[in-house]
Coordinates of N, CA and C in Angstrom, one line a residue:
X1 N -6.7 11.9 19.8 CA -5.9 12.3 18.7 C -4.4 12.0 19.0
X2 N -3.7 11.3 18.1 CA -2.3 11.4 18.5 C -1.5 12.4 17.9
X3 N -0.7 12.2 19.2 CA 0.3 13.4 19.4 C 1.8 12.5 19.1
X4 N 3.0 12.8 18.3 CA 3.8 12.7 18.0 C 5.0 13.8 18.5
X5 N 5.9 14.0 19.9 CA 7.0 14.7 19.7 C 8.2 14.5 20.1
X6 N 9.3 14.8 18.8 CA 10.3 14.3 18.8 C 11.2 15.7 19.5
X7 N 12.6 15.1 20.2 CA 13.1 16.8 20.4 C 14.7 15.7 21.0
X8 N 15.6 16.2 20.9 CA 17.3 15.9 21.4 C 17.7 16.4 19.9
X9 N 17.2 16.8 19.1 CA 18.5 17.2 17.8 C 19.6 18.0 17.8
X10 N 20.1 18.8 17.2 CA 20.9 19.5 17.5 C 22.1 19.4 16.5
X11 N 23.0 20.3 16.9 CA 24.8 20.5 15.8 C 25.2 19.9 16.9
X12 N 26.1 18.8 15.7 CA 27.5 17.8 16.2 C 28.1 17.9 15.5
X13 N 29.6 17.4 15.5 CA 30.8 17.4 15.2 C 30.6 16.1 14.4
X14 N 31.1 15.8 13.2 CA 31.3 14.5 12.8 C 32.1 13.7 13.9
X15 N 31.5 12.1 14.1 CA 31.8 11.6 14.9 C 31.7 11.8 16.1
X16 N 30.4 13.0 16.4 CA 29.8 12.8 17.8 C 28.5 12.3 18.2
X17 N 28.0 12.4 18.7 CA 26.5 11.9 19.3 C 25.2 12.6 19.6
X18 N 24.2 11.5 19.6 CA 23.2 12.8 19.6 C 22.3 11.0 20.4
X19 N 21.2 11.6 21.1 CA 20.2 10.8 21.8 C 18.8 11.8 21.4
X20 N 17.9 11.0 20.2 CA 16.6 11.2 20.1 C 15.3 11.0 20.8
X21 N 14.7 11.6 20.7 CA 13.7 11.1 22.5 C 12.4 11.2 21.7
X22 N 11.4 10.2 21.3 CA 9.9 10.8 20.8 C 8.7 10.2 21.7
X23 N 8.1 11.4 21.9 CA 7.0 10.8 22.9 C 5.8 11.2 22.5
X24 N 4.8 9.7 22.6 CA 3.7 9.5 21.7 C 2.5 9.4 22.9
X25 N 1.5 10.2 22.2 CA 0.1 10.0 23.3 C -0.7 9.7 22.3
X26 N -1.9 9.7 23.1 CA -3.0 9.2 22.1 C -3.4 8.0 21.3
X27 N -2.4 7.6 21.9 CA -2.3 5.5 21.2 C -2.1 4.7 21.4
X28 N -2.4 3.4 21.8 CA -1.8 2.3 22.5 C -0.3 2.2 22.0
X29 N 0.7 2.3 22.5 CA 2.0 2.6 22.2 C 2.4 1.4 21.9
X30 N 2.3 0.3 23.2 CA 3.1 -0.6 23.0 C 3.0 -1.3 22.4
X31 N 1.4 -1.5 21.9 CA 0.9 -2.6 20.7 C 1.9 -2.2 19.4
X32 N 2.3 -1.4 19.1 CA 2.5 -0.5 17.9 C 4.0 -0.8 17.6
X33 N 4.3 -1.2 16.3 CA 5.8 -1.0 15.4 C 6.4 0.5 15.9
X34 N 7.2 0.8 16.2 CA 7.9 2.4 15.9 C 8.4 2.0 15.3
X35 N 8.6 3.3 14.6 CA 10.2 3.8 13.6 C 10.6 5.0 13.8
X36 N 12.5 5.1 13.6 CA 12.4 6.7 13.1 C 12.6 6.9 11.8
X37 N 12.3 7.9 11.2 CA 12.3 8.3 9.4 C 13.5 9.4 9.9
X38 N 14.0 9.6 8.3 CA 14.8 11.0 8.4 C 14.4 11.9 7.4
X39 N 14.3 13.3 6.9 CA 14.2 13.4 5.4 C 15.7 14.8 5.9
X40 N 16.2 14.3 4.6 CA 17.3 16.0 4.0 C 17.0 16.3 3.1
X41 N 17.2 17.9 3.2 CA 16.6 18.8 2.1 C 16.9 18.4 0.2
X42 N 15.8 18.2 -0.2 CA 15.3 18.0 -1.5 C 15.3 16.3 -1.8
X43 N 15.1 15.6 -0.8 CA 15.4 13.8 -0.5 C 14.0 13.0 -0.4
X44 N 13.6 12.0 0.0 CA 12.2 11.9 0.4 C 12.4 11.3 1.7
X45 N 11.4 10.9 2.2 CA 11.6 10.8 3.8 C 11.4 9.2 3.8
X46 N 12.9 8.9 4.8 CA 13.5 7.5 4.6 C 13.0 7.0 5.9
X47 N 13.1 5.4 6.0 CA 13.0 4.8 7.4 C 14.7 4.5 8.0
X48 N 14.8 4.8 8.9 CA 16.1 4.1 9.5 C 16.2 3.3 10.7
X49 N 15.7 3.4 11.5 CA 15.2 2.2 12.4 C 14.1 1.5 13.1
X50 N 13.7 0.9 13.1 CA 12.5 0.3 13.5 C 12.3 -0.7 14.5
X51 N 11.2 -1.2 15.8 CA 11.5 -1.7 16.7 C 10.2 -1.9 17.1
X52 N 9.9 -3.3 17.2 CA 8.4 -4.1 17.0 C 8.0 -3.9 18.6
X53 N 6.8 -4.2 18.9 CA 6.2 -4.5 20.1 C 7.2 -5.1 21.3
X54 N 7.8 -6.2 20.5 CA 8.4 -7.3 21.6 C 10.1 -7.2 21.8
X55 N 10.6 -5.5 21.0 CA 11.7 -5.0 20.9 C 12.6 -5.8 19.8
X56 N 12.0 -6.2 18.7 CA 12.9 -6.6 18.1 C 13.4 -5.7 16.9
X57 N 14.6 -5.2 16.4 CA 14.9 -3.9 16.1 C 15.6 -4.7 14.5
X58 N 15.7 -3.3 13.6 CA 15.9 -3.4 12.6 C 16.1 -2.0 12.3
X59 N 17.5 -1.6 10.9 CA 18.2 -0.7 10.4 C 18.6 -0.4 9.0
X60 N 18.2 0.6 8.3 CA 19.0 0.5 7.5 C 20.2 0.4 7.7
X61 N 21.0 0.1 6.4 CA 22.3 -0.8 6.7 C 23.1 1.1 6.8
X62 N 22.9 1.4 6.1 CA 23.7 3.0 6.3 C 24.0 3.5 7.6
X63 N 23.0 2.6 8.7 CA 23.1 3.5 10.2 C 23.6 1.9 11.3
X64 N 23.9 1.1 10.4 CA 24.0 -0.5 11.5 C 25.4 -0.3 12.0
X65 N 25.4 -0.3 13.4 CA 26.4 -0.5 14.1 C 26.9 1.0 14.6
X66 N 25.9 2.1 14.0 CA 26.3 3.3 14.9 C 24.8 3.7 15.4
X67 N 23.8 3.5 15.2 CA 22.1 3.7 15.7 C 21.5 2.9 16.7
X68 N 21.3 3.0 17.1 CA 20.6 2.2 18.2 C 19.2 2.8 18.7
X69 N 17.9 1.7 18.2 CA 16.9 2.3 18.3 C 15.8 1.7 19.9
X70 N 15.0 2.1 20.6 CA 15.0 1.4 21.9 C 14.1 2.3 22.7
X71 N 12.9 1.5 23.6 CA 11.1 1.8 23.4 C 11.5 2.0 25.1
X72 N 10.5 2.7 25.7 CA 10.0 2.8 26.9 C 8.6 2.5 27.1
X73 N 8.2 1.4 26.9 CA 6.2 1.8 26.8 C 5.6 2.0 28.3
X74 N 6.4 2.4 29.2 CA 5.6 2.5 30.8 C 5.9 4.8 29.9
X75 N 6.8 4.6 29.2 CA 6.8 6.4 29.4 C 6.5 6.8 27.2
X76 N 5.3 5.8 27.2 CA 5.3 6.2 25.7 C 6.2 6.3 24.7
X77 N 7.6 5.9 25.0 CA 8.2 6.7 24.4 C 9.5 6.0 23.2
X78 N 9.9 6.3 22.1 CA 10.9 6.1 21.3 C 12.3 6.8 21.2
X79 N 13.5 5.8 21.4 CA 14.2 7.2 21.8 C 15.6 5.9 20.3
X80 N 16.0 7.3 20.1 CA 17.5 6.7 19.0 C 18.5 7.5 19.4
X81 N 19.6 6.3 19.9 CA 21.3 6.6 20.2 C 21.7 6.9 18.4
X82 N 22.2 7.7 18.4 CA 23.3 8.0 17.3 C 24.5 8.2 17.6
X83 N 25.7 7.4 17.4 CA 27.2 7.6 17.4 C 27.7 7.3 15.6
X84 N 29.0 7.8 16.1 CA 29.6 7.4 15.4 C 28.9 8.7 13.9
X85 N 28.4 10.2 14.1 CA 27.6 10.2 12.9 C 29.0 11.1 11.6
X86 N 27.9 10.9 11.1 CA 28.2 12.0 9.8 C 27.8 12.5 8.9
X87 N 28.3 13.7 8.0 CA 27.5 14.8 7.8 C 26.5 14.4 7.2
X88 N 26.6 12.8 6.4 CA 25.2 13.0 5.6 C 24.2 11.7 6.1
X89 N 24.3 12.1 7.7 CA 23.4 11.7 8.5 C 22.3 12.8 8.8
X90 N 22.7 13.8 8.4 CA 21.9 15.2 8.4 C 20.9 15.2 7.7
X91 N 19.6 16.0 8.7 CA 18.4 16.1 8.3 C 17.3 15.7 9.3
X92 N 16.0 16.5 9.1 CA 15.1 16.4 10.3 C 14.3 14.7 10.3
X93 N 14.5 14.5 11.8 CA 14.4 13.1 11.9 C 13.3 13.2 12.7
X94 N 12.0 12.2 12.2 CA 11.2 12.3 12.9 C 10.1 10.4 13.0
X95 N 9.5 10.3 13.8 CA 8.7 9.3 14.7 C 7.2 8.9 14.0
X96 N 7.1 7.6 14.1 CA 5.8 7.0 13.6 C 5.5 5.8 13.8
X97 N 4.5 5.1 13.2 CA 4.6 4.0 13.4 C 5.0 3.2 12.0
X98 N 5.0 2.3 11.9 CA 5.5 1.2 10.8 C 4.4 0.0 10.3
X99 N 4.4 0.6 9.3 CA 4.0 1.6 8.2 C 3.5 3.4 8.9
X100 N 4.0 3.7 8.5 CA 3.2 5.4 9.1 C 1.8 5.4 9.3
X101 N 1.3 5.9 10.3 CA -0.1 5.9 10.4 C -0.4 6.9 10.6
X102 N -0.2 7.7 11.3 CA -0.6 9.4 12.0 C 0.5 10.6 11.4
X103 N -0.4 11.3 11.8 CA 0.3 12.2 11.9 C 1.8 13.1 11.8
X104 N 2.4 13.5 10.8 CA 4.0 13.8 11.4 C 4.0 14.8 12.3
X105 N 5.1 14.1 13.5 CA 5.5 15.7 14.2 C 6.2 16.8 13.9
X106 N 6.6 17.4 14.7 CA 7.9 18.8 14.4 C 8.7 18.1 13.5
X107 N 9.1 17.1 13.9 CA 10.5 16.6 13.7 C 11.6 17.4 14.6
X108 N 13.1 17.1 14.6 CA 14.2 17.3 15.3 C 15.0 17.5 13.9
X109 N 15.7 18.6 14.5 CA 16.9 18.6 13.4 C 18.2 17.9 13.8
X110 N 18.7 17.7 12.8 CA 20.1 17.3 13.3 C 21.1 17.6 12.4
X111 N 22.6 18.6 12.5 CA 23.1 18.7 11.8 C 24.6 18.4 12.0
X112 N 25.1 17.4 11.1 CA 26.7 17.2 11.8 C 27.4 18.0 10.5
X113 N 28.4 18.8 11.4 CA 29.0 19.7 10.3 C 30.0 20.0 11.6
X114 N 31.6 19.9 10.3 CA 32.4 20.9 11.6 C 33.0 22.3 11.3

């Protein structure tokens, strides 16, 4: 069964940072597209970065040049740098594959507000 869990969210400052960490069992990892999704309250749940088997990465344009998305497959795992954010970067951000296939996790919150 896969397991999906995401966790580094947290309150920032506009214009601070945050490192997302999601670690996946249950699946051949590294064969597999990731992405992270975001959704904010009353929104539908968007893709914002994505990063293929052989690490080739892709963004919506909303988050290029402050997101950085980037795999570990010896530790499962998907992790997203966030700089540079703001407030309506806000909302629970959560891990899958691309196209979604399993399961959603917790998700992480993230809230930039000052």
């Amino acid at each position: 069964q896969v397991q999906l869990v995401e966790s580094g969210g947290g309150l920032v400052q506009p214009g601070g940072s945050l490192r997302l960490s999601c670690a996946a069992s249950g699946m051949i990892f590294s064969f597999n597209v990731m992405g992270w999704y975001r959704q904010a309250p009353g929104k539908e749940r968007e893709l914002v970065a994505g990063i293929g088997s052989g690490g080739a990465t892709n963004y919506k344009d909303s988050v290029k040049g402050r997101f950085t998305i980037s795999r570990d497959n010896a530790k499962n795992t998907v992790y997203l740098q966030m700089n540079s954010l703001k407030p309506e970067d806000s909302a629970v951000y959560y891990c899958n594959t691309i196209p979604s296939r399993f399961k959603w996790g917790q998700g992480t919150q993230v809230t930039v507000s000052s």
